[in-house]
């Protein structure tokens, strides 16, 4: 069974940093590109960042470029999102997801990040 | 980046009614279009992939279609459990992009 389990969220003050993790299981993690998607309270889905299977290709949404860093450790089956200079508008539920466009696309349960003083 | 324009943003429909939601891609994405349903407090659930293929366990009242760069999700007979928010997703290229969502409510 494929599982994506996010962790590392919480309450953080504006300007501070936070690192999210996503532990993958049930598939060969190193074969797939991965994504972070977020959803602010009461809002729609916003793609945040993606990374190819070997980390060769990385993309960021303009809203987080220069502040967030996506990375992965294929030996640990783990995806990361390092978030710095956090703003109130970064408050959201952050999902880790494998989005291939096939029947085998998977999402985690999400982890909440709240940026507030 | 590919833009996905989804409409309507909200929709109120009666039980057993036919419901249609559309997404317009800003460029050719072939059949690389998925539809998701999201209910409160839950992760998005895959309904349709490849523009027209039904995901496992999804009722047959859901269907997807494509006309050029316009994609549609149809619910043939709306049921109470279909209430939620629907999103399209293009999986043709990176970065992935979502439509803005359609909030489906009961009339």
Tab-separated table of C-alpha atoms in Angstrom:
chain	number	residue	atom	x	y	z
A	1	UNK	CA	0.000	0.000	0.000
A	2	UNK	CA	1.335	3.389	-0.993
A	3	UNK	CA	1.657	5.830	1.861
A	4	UNK	CA	2.876	9.413	2.020
A	5	UNK	CA	3.212	10.726	5.547
A	6	UNK	CA	4.033	14.389	6.100
A	7	UNK	CA	5.524	15.768	9.287
A	8	UNK	CA	7.239	18.846	10.634
A	9	UNK	CA	4.403	21.339	10.610
A	10	UNK	CA	3.389	23.636	13.411
A	11	UNK	CA	3.088	27.214	14.587
A	12	UNK	CA	5.972	29.481	13.610
A	13	UNK	CA	6.558	33.219	13.820
A	14	UNK	CA	6.823	35.347	10.692
A	15	UNK	CA	10.340	35.426	9.318
A	16	UNK	CA	11.299	32.106	10.860
A	17	UNK	CA	11.994	28.777	9.195
A	18	UNK	CA	10.437	25.340	9.169
A	19	UNK	CA	11.293	22.083	7.426
A	20	UNK	CA	8.650	19.641	6.286
A	21	UNK	CA	9.279	15.972	5.588
A	22	UNK	CA	7.303	13.388	3.649
A	23	UNK	CA	8.102	9.733	4.205
A	24	UNK	CA	7.098	7.549	1.281
A	25	UNK	CA	6.423	3.826	1.339
A	26	UNK	CA	4.815	1.180	-0.830
A	27	UNK	CA	6.537	2.161	-4.078
A	28	UNK	CA	10.012	2.743	-5.476
A	29	UNK	CA	10.408	6.338	-4.371
A	30	UNK	CA	13.535	6.943	-6.450
A	31	UNK	CA	11.579	6.341	-9.680
A	32	UNK	CA	9.124	9.215	-9.285
A	33	UNK	CA	9.047	12.962	-9.337
A	34	UNK	CA	7.328	14.428	-6.304
A	35	UNK	CA	5.419	17.556	-5.435
A	36	UNK	CA	4.434	19.799	-2.569
A	37	UNK	CA	0.973	21.331	-2.817
A	38	UNK	CA	-0.622	23.617	-0.266
A	39	UNK	CA	-4.095	24.737	0.607
A	40	UNK	CA	-4.716	27.862	2.635
A	41	UNK	CA	-7.766	27.752	4.911
A	42	UNK	CA	-10.902	27.912	2.786
A	43	UNK	CA	-8.923	28.236	-0.442
A	44	UNK	CA	-8.061	26.076	-3.413
A	45	UNK	CA	-5.077	23.881	-4.144
A	46	UNK	CA	-1.830	25.649	-4.950
A	47	UNK	CA	1.135	23.782	-6.379
A	48	UNK	CA	4.277	24.847	-4.457
A	49	UNK	CA	7.274	22.913	-5.741
A	50	UNK	CA	8.294	19.790	-7.581
A	51	UNK	CA	11.429	17.725	-7.923
A	52	UNK	CA	12.332	15.063	-10.449
A	53	UNK	CA	13.274	11.538	-9.443
A	54	UNK	CA	17.020	12.235	-9.430
A	55	UNK	CA	16.721	15.860	-8.278
A	56	UNK	CA	17.897	17.058	-11.684
A	57	UNK	CA	14.842	19.219	-12.282
A	58	UNK	CA	13.327	21.461	-9.646
A	59	UNK	CA	10.508	23.962	-10.008
A	60	UNK	CA	8.948	26.481	-7.653
A	61	UNK	CA	5.843	28.599	-7.654
A	62	UNK	CA	6.651	32.294	-7.930
A	63	UNK	CA	5.065	32.836	-4.504
A	64	UNK	CA	7.778	30.770	-2.784
A	65	UNK	CA	10.755	31.081	-5.113
A	66	UNK	CA	13.868	32.144	-3.229
A	67	UNK	CA	12.362	31.245	0.150
A	68	UNK	CA	11.513	27.535	-0.128
A	69	UNK	CA	13.790	24.659	-1.096
A	70	UNK	CA	12.559	21.247	-2.161
A	71	UNK	CA	14.889	18.280	-1.838
A	72	UNK	CA	14.818	14.530	-1.494
A	73	UNK	CA	16.828	11.680	-0.048
A	74	UNK	CA	16.115	8.581	-2.120
A	75	UNK	CA	18.018	6.369	0.317
A	76	UNK	CA	15.595	7.435	3.044
A	77	UNK	CA	12.489	7.548	0.812
A	78	UNK	CA	11.906	11.061	2.035
A	79	UNK	CA	10.889	14.329	0.414
A	80	UNK	CA	11.633	17.644	2.108
A	81	UNK	CA	10.497	21.238	1.958
A	82	UNK	CA	12.714	23.767	3.680
A	83	UNK	CA	10.750	26.944	4.248
A	84	UNK	CA	12.476	30.177	5.230
A	85	UNK	CA	11.355	33.795	5.683
A	86	UNK	CA	7.861	32.539	6.371
A	87	UNK	CA	4.939	34.902	5.932
A	88	UNK	CA	1.377	34.841	7.173
A	89	UNK	CA	0.248	34.015	3.635
A	90	UNK	CA	2.226	30.752	3.836
A	91	UNK	CA	-0.270	29.500	6.410
A	92	UNK	CA	-1.744	26.386	4.839
A	93	UNK	CA	-2.127	22.655	4.875
A	94	UNK	CA	0.863	21.261	2.987
A	95	UNK	CA	0.456	18.062	1.012
A	96	UNK	CA	3.110	15.812	-0.400
A	97	UNK	CA	1.895	14.174	-3.622
A	98	UNK	CA	2.950	11.902	-6.425
A	99	UNK	CA	1.220	13.286	-9.513
A	100	UNK	CA	1.925	11.261	-12.634
A	101	UNK	CA	-1.442	11.805	-14.287
A	102	UNK	CA	-2.167	8.092	-14.062
A	103	UNK	CA	-4.485	5.999	-11.927
A	104	UNK	CA	-1.688	5.700	-9.400
A	105	UNK	CA	-1.476	9.239	-8.106
A	106	UNK	CA	-1.216	9.605	-4.368
A	107	UNK	CA	-1.497	12.333	-1.756
A	108	UNK	CA	-0.513	12.441	1.873
A	109	UNK	CA	-2.904	13.485	4.598
A	110	UNK	CA	-1.278	16.907	4.839
A	111	UNK	CA	0.537	18.813	7.563
A	112	UNK	CA	-0.552	22.185	8.884
A	113	UNK	CA	1.771	25.168	8.906
A	114	UNK	CA	0.598	28.266	10.749
A	115	UNK	CA	2.633	31.455	10.496
A	116	UNK	CA	1.628	33.879	13.218
A	117	UNK	CA	3.158	35.992	15.932
B	1	UNK	CA	3.526	27.442	-17.174
B	2	UNK	CA	0.254	25.927	-18.371
B	3	UNK	CA	-2.813	27.722	-17.048
B	4	UNK	CA	-5.987	25.807	-16.214
B	5	UNK	CA	-9.181	27.873	-16.199
B	6	UNK	CA	-11.972	26.073	-14.386
B	7	UNK	CA	-15.652	26.984	-14.424
B	8	UNK	CA	-17.957	27.564	-12.762
B	9	UNK	CA	-16.403	28.532	-9.450
B	10	UNK	CA	-19.541	27.402	-7.671
B	11	UNK	CA	-22.560	25.396	-8.625
B	12	UNK	CA	-25.837	24.615	-6.924
B	13	UNK	CA	-27.720	21.592	-8.221
B	14	UNK	CA	-30.564	19.287	-7.229
B	15	UNK	CA	-30.353	15.587	-6.521
B	16	UNK	CA	-30.454	13.445	-9.690
B	17	UNK	CA	-29.531	16.481	-11.787
B	18	UNK	CA	-26.799	16.368	-14.429
B	19	UNK	CA	-23.773	18.466	-13.460
B	20	UNK	CA	-20.959	19.559	-15.747
B	21	UNK	CA	-17.693	21.239	-14.772
B	22	UNK	CA	-15.146	22.395	-17.323
B	23	UNK	CA	-11.450	23.198	-17.473
B	24	UNK	CA	-9.757	25.056	-20.279
B	25	UNK	CA	-6.042	24.506	-20.772
B	26	UNK	CA	-3.904	27.377	-22.064
B	27	UNK	CA	-2.134	25.005	-24.447
B	28	UNK	CA	-2.310	21.460	-25.717
B	29	UNK	CA	-1.979	18.950	-22.892
B	30	UNK	CA	-3.276	15.923	-24.764
B	31	UNK	CA	-5.139	13.643	-22.400
B	32	UNK	CA	-2.977	14.557	-19.407
B	33	UNK	CA	-5.870	15.820	-17.348
B	34	UNK	CA	-7.101	14.521	-14.025
B	35	UNK	CA	-10.144	15.390	-11.954
B	36	UNK	CA	-10.202	15.334	-8.175
B	37	UNK	CA	-12.918	15.588	-5.559
B	38	UNK	CA	-12.168	17.049	-2.173
B	39	UNK	CA	-14.363	16.859	0.887
B	40	UNK	CA	-13.854	18.915	4.059
B	41	UNK	CA	-10.855	17.815	6.072
B	42	UNK	CA	-9.787	15.251	3.487
B	43	UNK	CA	-7.077	14.974	0.867
B	44	UNK	CA	-8.188	15.244	-2.760
B	45	UNK	CA	-9.452	11.970	-4.202
B	46	UNK	CA	-8.816	10.987	-7.815
B	47	UNK	CA	-11.929	10.617	-9.943
B	48	UNK	CA	-10.734	10.722	-13.542
B	49	UNK	CA	-7.289	10.391	-15.107
B	50	UNK	CA	-6.186	10.528	-18.709
B	51	UNK	CA	-9.092	12.903	-19.335
B	52	UNK	CA	-11.627	10.076	-19.655
B	53	UNK	CA	-10.582	7.085	-17.523
B	54	UNK	CA	-12.448	6.365	-14.320
B	55	UNK	CA	-10.279	5.792	-11.267
B	56	UNK	CA	-10.755	2.632	-9.231
B	57	UNK	CA	-13.843	2.617	-7.064
B	58	UNK	CA	-15.364	5.758	-8.576
B	59	UNK	CA	-19.072	5.460	-9.408
B	60	UNK	CA	-19.942	5.226	-13.090
B	61	UNK	CA	-22.106	8.342	-12.868
B	62	UNK	CA	-18.820	10.270	-13.130
B	63	UNK	CA	-17.343	10.682	-16.584
B	64	UNK	CA	-14.719	12.810	-18.268
B	65	UNK	CA	-14.459	14.118	-21.792
B	66	UNK	CA	-12.204	16.239	-23.946
B	67	UNK	CA	-12.736	18.584	-26.840
B	68	UNK	CA	-9.467	20.083	-27.965
B	69	UNK	CA	-8.062	21.897	-24.964
B	70	UNK	CA	-11.373	21.914	-23.091
B	71	UNK	CA	-12.048	19.190	-20.584
B	72	UNK	CA	-15.284	18.354	-18.835
B	73	UNK	CA	-16.338	16.384	-15.805
B	74	UNK	CA	-19.925	15.183	-15.837
B	75	UNK	CA	-21.954	13.779	-12.998
B	76	UNK	CA	-24.912	12.098	-14.605
B	77	UNK	CA	-27.221	11.931	-11.579
B	78	UNK	CA	-26.087	14.010	-8.637
B	79	UNK	CA	-26.082	12.226	-5.285
B	80	UNK	CA	-25.728	13.754	-1.850
B	81	UNK	CA	-22.279	12.169	-1.425
B	82	UNK	CA	-21.038	14.072	-4.479
B	83	UNK	CA	-21.090	17.373	-2.628
B	84	UNK	CA	-17.616	18.824	-2.335
B	85	UNK	CA	-15.035	20.781	-4.263
B	86	UNK	CA	-13.749	19.593	-7.612
B	87	UNK	CA	-10.382	20.380	-9.160
B	88	UNK	CA	-8.769	19.655	-12.483
B	89	UNK	CA	-5.043	19.043	-12.716
B	90	UNK	CA	-2.819	19.047	-15.786
B	91	UNK	CA	-0.115	16.402	-15.648
B	92	UNK	CA	1.333	17.092	-19.097
B	93	UNK	CA	4.339	19.042	-17.912
B	94	UNK	CA	6.102	20.454	-14.901
B	95	UNK	CA	5.076	22.379	-13.018
B	96	UNK	CA	1.730	20.734	-12.475
B	97	UNK	CA	-1.142	23.219	-12.389
B	98	UNK	CA	-4.614	23.066	-10.942
B	99	UNK	CA	-7.846	24.670	-11.902
B	100	UNK	CA	-9.269	27.085	-9.366
B	101	UNK	CA	-11.864	24.622	-8.120
B	102	UNK	CA	-15.635	24.258	-8.332
B	103	UNK	CA	-17.674	24.168	-5.149
B	104	UNK	CA	-20.663	21.924	-5.705
B	105	UNK	CA	-23.612	22.388	-3.378
B	106	UNK	CA	-27.100	20.983	-3.138
B	107	UNK	CA	-29.967	23.194	-4.126
